[in-house]
């Protein structure tokens, strides 16, 4: 038995939850993929999959084996790259998860030039606003916006993400323009419920940290929804720059408190601690850091 091929077959079946799907992904027959997995199970003296006529799911042992199998295959592939042509085009899959709003508006713009440069890399992007367990759900990379919670994942900060307090001209005409962050207490503030402590907004004013308790009649778990309500004149938003940038540029929103910057968020790349970084993963993370780093510098220039 070719153990490497058997391991590749096992990983493909785990990814597709199907022997037929794995065969299509690998360009092999379903029978050959099934034989590879069966041989691997015999060698390990363990059942890796629960099989029924309708589904193929990992056993507990299969899940544990998968977690260790993926990085070994990645290291094997990278070893091949070192021995063979070091300048060969990067190739292989990268599975990414990211928030819906940021992913659809900005991450895809960053990925487009990367994939143009490396067409043999297969990017599988999953956009969701639910918190995803990277290791358990088989992702190679997660992109996150905000203040990170404690995690065992490895982290690389890609860029700062300014927070902008803003409102529509129609709201400011009706309710007045707050002169100081403390004045927000008397305004209808639109709450981003996906943040930690969403009803406390933090500022830096003349080098001093300032926290303001706010209230409002609208809460949403996505910055895009909060931005849309602010554009509609319903209240004041504290939003990541990416969500309100177009509306600030065309005047639908106006930034407030030029002398009191809201505390920045960060843009982060997260990946499993026990996952060996392949050349393609390192190249992607470096690309994202350069792309968002330059955009972050542009945001900072607009604020200064």
Coordinates of C-alpha atoms in Angstrom, one line a residue:
X1 CA 0.0 0.0 0.0
X2 CA 1.2 3.5 -0.9
X3 CA 0.5 5.1 2.5
X4 CA 0.8 8.7 1.2
X5 CA -1.8 8.0 -1.5
X6 CA -4.0 6.3 1.0
X7 CA -3.8 9.3 3.3
X8 CA -4.7 11.6 0.5
X9 CA -7.7 9.5 -0.3
X10 CA -8.7 9.5 3.3
X11 CA -8.5 13.3 3.5
X12 CA -10.4 13.8 0.3
X13 CA -13.2 11.5 1.6
X14 CA -13.3 13.4 4.9
X15 CA -13.6 16.7 3.0
X16 CA -16.3 15.6 0.6
X17 CA -18.1 13.3 3.0
X18 CA -18.4 11.0 0.0
X19 CA -16.2 8.4 -1.8
X20 CA -17.6 9.5 -5.1
X21 CA -16.9 13.1 -4.4
X22 CA -13.4 12.3 -3.3
X23 CA -12.8 10.3 -6.5
X24 CA -13.8 13.2 -8.6
X25 CA -11.6 15.6 -6.6
X26 CA -8.6 13.2 -7.0
X27 CA -9.3 12.1 -10.5
X28 CA -9.4 8.5 -9.5
X29 CA -12.1 5.8 -9.6
X30 CA -14.4 5.5 -6.6
X31 CA -13.3 1.8 -6.2
X32 CA -9.6 2.8 -6.0
X33 CA -10.4 5.5 -3.4
X34 CA -12.4 3.0 -1.4
X35 CA -9.6 0.5 -1.6
X36 CA -7.1 3.0 -0.4
X37 CA -9.2 3.9 2.6
X38 CA -9.9 0.3 3.4
X39 CA -6.2 -0.5 3.3
X40 CA -5.4 2.4 5.6
X41 CA -8.0 1.2 8.1
X42 CA -6.6 -2.4 8.0
X43 CA -3.1 -1.0 8.5
X44 CA -4.2 1.1 11.5
X45 CA -6.6 -1.6 12.8
X46 CA -9.1 1.1 13.3
X47 CA -12.4 2.3 11.6
X48 CA -12.0 5.8 10.3
X49 CA -15.5 6.3 8.8
X50 CA -19.0 5.5 9.7
X51 CA -20.5 4.3 6.4
X52 CA -24.2 4.1 5.5
X53 CA -26.0 4.0 2.1
X54 CA -26.6 7.8 2.5
X55 CA -23.7 9.2 4.3
X56 CA -20.0 8.9 5.2
X57 CA -18.9 10.5 8.5
X58 CA -15.7 10.4 10.5
X59 CA -15.5 8.3 13.6
X60 CA -13.8 9.9 16.7
X61 CA -10.6 8.1 15.7
X62 CA -11.0 9.3 12.2
X63 CA -11.3 12.9 13.4
X64 CA -8.2 12.6 15.4
X65 CA -6.3 11.0 12.5
X66 CA -7.5 13.7 10.1
X67 CA -6.2 16.5 12.4
X68 CA -2.7 14.9 12.3
X69 CA -2.8 13.7 8.7
X70 CA -3.3 17.1 7.0
X71 CA -0.1 18.7 8.3
X72 CA 1.9 15.6 7.5
X73 CA 0.7 15.8 3.9
X74 CA 1.4 19.5 3.7
X75 CA 5.0 18.8 4.9
X76 CA 5.4 16.1 2.4
X77 CA 4.3 18.3 -0.4
X78 CA 6.6 21.1 0.7
X79 CA 9.5 18.6 0.9
X80 CA 8.8 17.7 -2.7
X81 CA 8.9 21.4 -3.6
X82 CA 12.3 21.7 -2.0
X83 CA 13.7 18.7 -3.9
X84 CA 12.1 19.5 -7.2
X85 CA 12.1 22.9 -9.0
X86 CA 12.1 25.5 -6.2
X87 CA 10.7 28.1 -8.6
X88 CA 7.7 25.9 -9.7
X89 CA 4.4 27.6 -9.5
X90 CA 2.6 27.4 -6.2
X91 CA -0.3 25.1 -6.2
X92 CA -2.8 23.3 -4.0
X93 CA -5.9 24.0 -1.9
X94 CA -6.4 26.7 0.8
X95 CA -9.7 26.7 2.7
X96 CA -10.5 30.1 4.2
X97 CA -13.3 31.4 6.5
X98 CA -14.1 35.1 6.9
X99 CA -16.9 37.4 8.0
X100 CA -19.6 37.9 5.4
X101 CA -19.4 41.7 5.0
X102 CA -15.6 42.1 5.1
X103 CA -15.1 39.0 3.0
X104 CA -17.5 39.9 0.2
X105 CA -16.5 43.6 0.1
X106 CA -12.7 43.6 0.8
X107 CA -11.2 40.1 1.1
X108 CA -12.2 39.0 -2.4
X109 CA -10.5 42.1 -3.7
X110 CA -7.3 41.1 -2.0
X111 CA -7.6 37.5 -3.2
X112 CA -8.1 38.4 -6.8
X113 CA -4.6 39.5 -7.6
X114 CA -3.1 36.7 -5.6
X115 CA -5.1 34.1 -7.5
X116 CA -4.2 35.8 -10.8
X117 CA -0.5 35.5 -9.9
X118 CA -1.0 31.9 -8.6
X119 CA -3.7 30.3 -10.8
X120 CA -2.8 26.7 -9.6
X121 CA -3.8 27.5 -6.0
X122 CA -7.4 26.5 -5.3
X123 CA -9.1 28.9 -2.9
X124 CA -12.2 27.7 -1.1
X125 CA -13.7 30.7 0.7
X126 CA -16.5 30.3 3.2
X127 CA -18.2 33.5 4.4
X128 CA -20.2 33.4 7.6
X129 CA -20.8 35.6 10.6
X130 CA -20.9 32.6 13.0
X131 CA -17.8 31.9 15.0
X132 CA -16.0 29.0 13.2
X133 CA -13.8 26.4 14.9
X134 CA -11.0 26.3 12.4
X135 CA -9.4 23.0 13.4
X136 CA -12.7 21.1 13.9
X137 CA -14.2 22.3 10.6
X138 CA -11.1 21.8 8.5
X139 CA -10.1 25.4 7.7
X140 CA -6.5 26.3 6.8
X141 CA -7.0 30.1 7.5
X142 CA -9.4 32.4 9.2
X143 CA -9.6 36.1 8.7
X144 CA -11.0 38.1 11.6
X145 CA -11.9 41.7 12.4
X146 CA -12.0 43.1 15.9
X147 CA -10.5 42.4 19.2
X148 CA -9.4 38.8 19.4
X149 CA -10.7 36.5 22.1
X150 CA -8.2 34.2 23.9
X151 CA -7.4 31.4 21.5
X152 CA -4.9 28.6 21.0
X153 CA -4.6 29.5 17.3
X154 CA -1.6 31.1 15.8
X155 CA -2.2 34.8 14.9
X156 CA -0.6 37.3 12.5
X157 CA -1.9 40.9 12.5
X158 CA -2.5 42.0 8.9
X159 CA -3.4 45.6 9.5
X160 CA -5.2 48.1 11.7
X161 CA -8.9 48.7 11.0
X162 CA -10.0 52.2 12.0
X163 CA -13.4 52.6 13.7
X164 CA -15.3 55.6 12.5
X165 CA -18.1 57.3 14.4
X166 CA -20.4 58.7 11.8
X167 CA -24.0 59.8 11.0
X168 CA -26.0 60.9 8.0
X169 CA -26.3 64.7 7.3
X170 CA -30.1 64.3 7.7
X171 CA -29.7 62.9 11.3
X172 CA -27.3 65.7 12.2
X173 CA -29.6 68.4 10.9
X174 CA -32.5 67.0 12.9
X175 CA -30.7 66.1 16.2
X176 CA -27.6 68.3 16.1
X177 CA -23.9 67.4 15.8
X178 CA -22.4 66.0 19.1
X179 CA -19.3 68.1 20.0
X180 CA -17.7 65.6 22.3
X181 CA -17.9 61.8 22.7
X182 CA -19.7 62.2 26.0
X183 CA -22.5 63.9 24.1
X184 CA -23.4 60.5 22.6
X185 CA -25.3 59.7 25.8
X186 CA -28.2 61.9 24.5
X187 CA -28.2 60.5 21.0
X188 CA -29.7 57.4 19.4
X189 CA -26.6 55.2 18.8
X190 CA -26.8 52.1 16.5
X191 CA -25.3 49.1 18.2
X192 CA -23.1 46.4 16.6
X193 CA -24.1 43.5 18.7
X194 CA -21.3 41.3 17.3
X195 CA -18.7 43.2 19.3
X196 CA -17.6 42.6 22.9
X197 CA -19.2 45.2 25.1
X198 CA -21.1 46.7 22.2
X199 CA -22.8 49.5 24.3
X200 CA -19.5 51.0 25.4
X201 CA -17.6 52.9 22.8
X202 CA -13.9 53.6 23.4
X203 CA -11.9 56.7 22.3
X204 CA -8.5 58.3 22.5
X205 CA -8.7 62.1 23.1
X206 CA -5.5 64.1 23.6
X207 CA -3.7 60.9 24.5
X208 CA -6.2 59.9 27.2
X209 CA -8.5 56.8 26.9
X210 CA -12.2 57.6 27.2
X211 CA -15.1 55.2 27.4
X212 CA -18.7 56.3 26.7
X213 CA -21.8 54.3 27.5
X214 CA -24.3 54.5 24.6
X215 CA -27.9 53.4 24.1
X216 CA -30.1 53.1 21.0
X217 CA -33.1 51.5 19.5
X218 CA -31.4 49.3 16.9
X219 CA -28.9 46.5 17.3
X220 CA -27.5 44.2 14.6
X221 CA -24.8 41.6 14.4
X222 CA -23.3 42.9 11.2
X223 CA -21.5 46.2 10.5
X224 CA -23.2 46.5 7.1
X225 CA -26.7 46.5 8.7
X226 CA -25.6 49.2 11.2
X227 CA -24.1 51.3 8.4
X228 CA -27.3 51.0 6.3
X229 CA -29.4 52.3 9.2
X230 CA -26.9 55.2 9.8
X231 CA -27.1 56.1 6.0
X232 CA -30.9 56.1 6.4
X233 CA -30.6 58.8 9.1
X234 CA -31.7 56.6 12.0
X235 CA -28.8 57.3 14.4
X236 CA -25.0 57.4 15.0
X237 CA -22.8 54.4 14.2
X238 CA -19.4 53.3 15.3
X239 CA -18.3 51.2 12.4
X240 CA -15.2 49.6 11.0
X241 CA -13.9 51.8 8.2
X242 CA -14.5 49.2 5.5
X243 CA -18.3 49.1 6.1
X244 CA -18.8 52.9 5.8
X245 CA -16.0 53.9 3.4
X246 CA -18.2 54.3 0.3
X247 CA -20.8 56.3 2.2
X248 CA -18.1 58.6 3.7
X249 CA -16.6 59.2 0.2
X250 CA -19.9 60.3 -1.4
X251 CA -21.2 62.3 1.5
X252 CA -24.1 60.0 2.7
X253 CA -22.3 59.8 6.0
X254 CA -20.1 62.3 7.9
X255 CA -17.3 61.4 10.3
X256 CA -17.6 62.9 13.8
X257 CA -15.0 63.8 16.5
X258 CA -12.0 64.5 14.4
X259 CA -10.0 65.2 17.6
X260 CA -11.1 62.0 19.3
X261 CA -10.2 58.8 17.4
X262 CA -12.3 55.7 18.2
X263 CA -10.1 52.8 19.2
X264 CA -9.0 50.7 16.2
X265 CA -9.8 47.2 15.5
X266 CA -7.4 44.8 13.9
X267 CA -7.5 42.6 10.8
X268 CA -6.0 39.2 11.7
X269 CA -5.0 35.9 10.0
X270 CA -5.5 32.9 12.2
X271 CA -4.3 29.3 11.6
X272 CA -4.1 26.1 13.6
X273 CA -1.0 25.9 15.9
X274 CA -0.1 22.4 14.8
X275 CA -0.5 23.0 11.1
X276 CA 2.7 23.3 9.2
X277 CA 2.6 26.4 7.0
X278 CA 3.1 25.4 3.3
X279 CA 4.7 27.7 0.8
X280 CA 1.3 28.6 -0.6
X281 CA 0.0 29.5 2.9
X282 CA 3.0 31.6 3.7
X283 CA 2.7 33.4 0.3
X284 CA -1.0 34.1 0.9
X285 CA -0.6 35.5 4.4
X286 CA 2.3 37.7 3.2
X287 CA 0.2 38.9 0.3
X288 CA -2.7 39.8 2.6
X289 CA -0.4 41.6 5.1
X290 CA 1.0 43.7 2.2
X291 CA -2.4 44.4 0.7
X292 CA -4.3 45.4 3.8
X293 CA -1.2 47.1 5.3
X294 CA -1.2 49.5 2.4
X295 CA -4.9 50.0 2.6
X296 CA -4.6 50.7 6.4
X297 CA -2.0 53.3 5.7
X298 CA -4.4 55.0 3.3
X299 CA -7.2 55.0 5.9
X300 CA -4.8 56.5 8.5
X301 CA -3.9 59.3 6.1
X302 CA -7.6 60.1 5.5
X303 CA -8.1 60.3 9.3
X304 CA -5.1 62.6 9.9

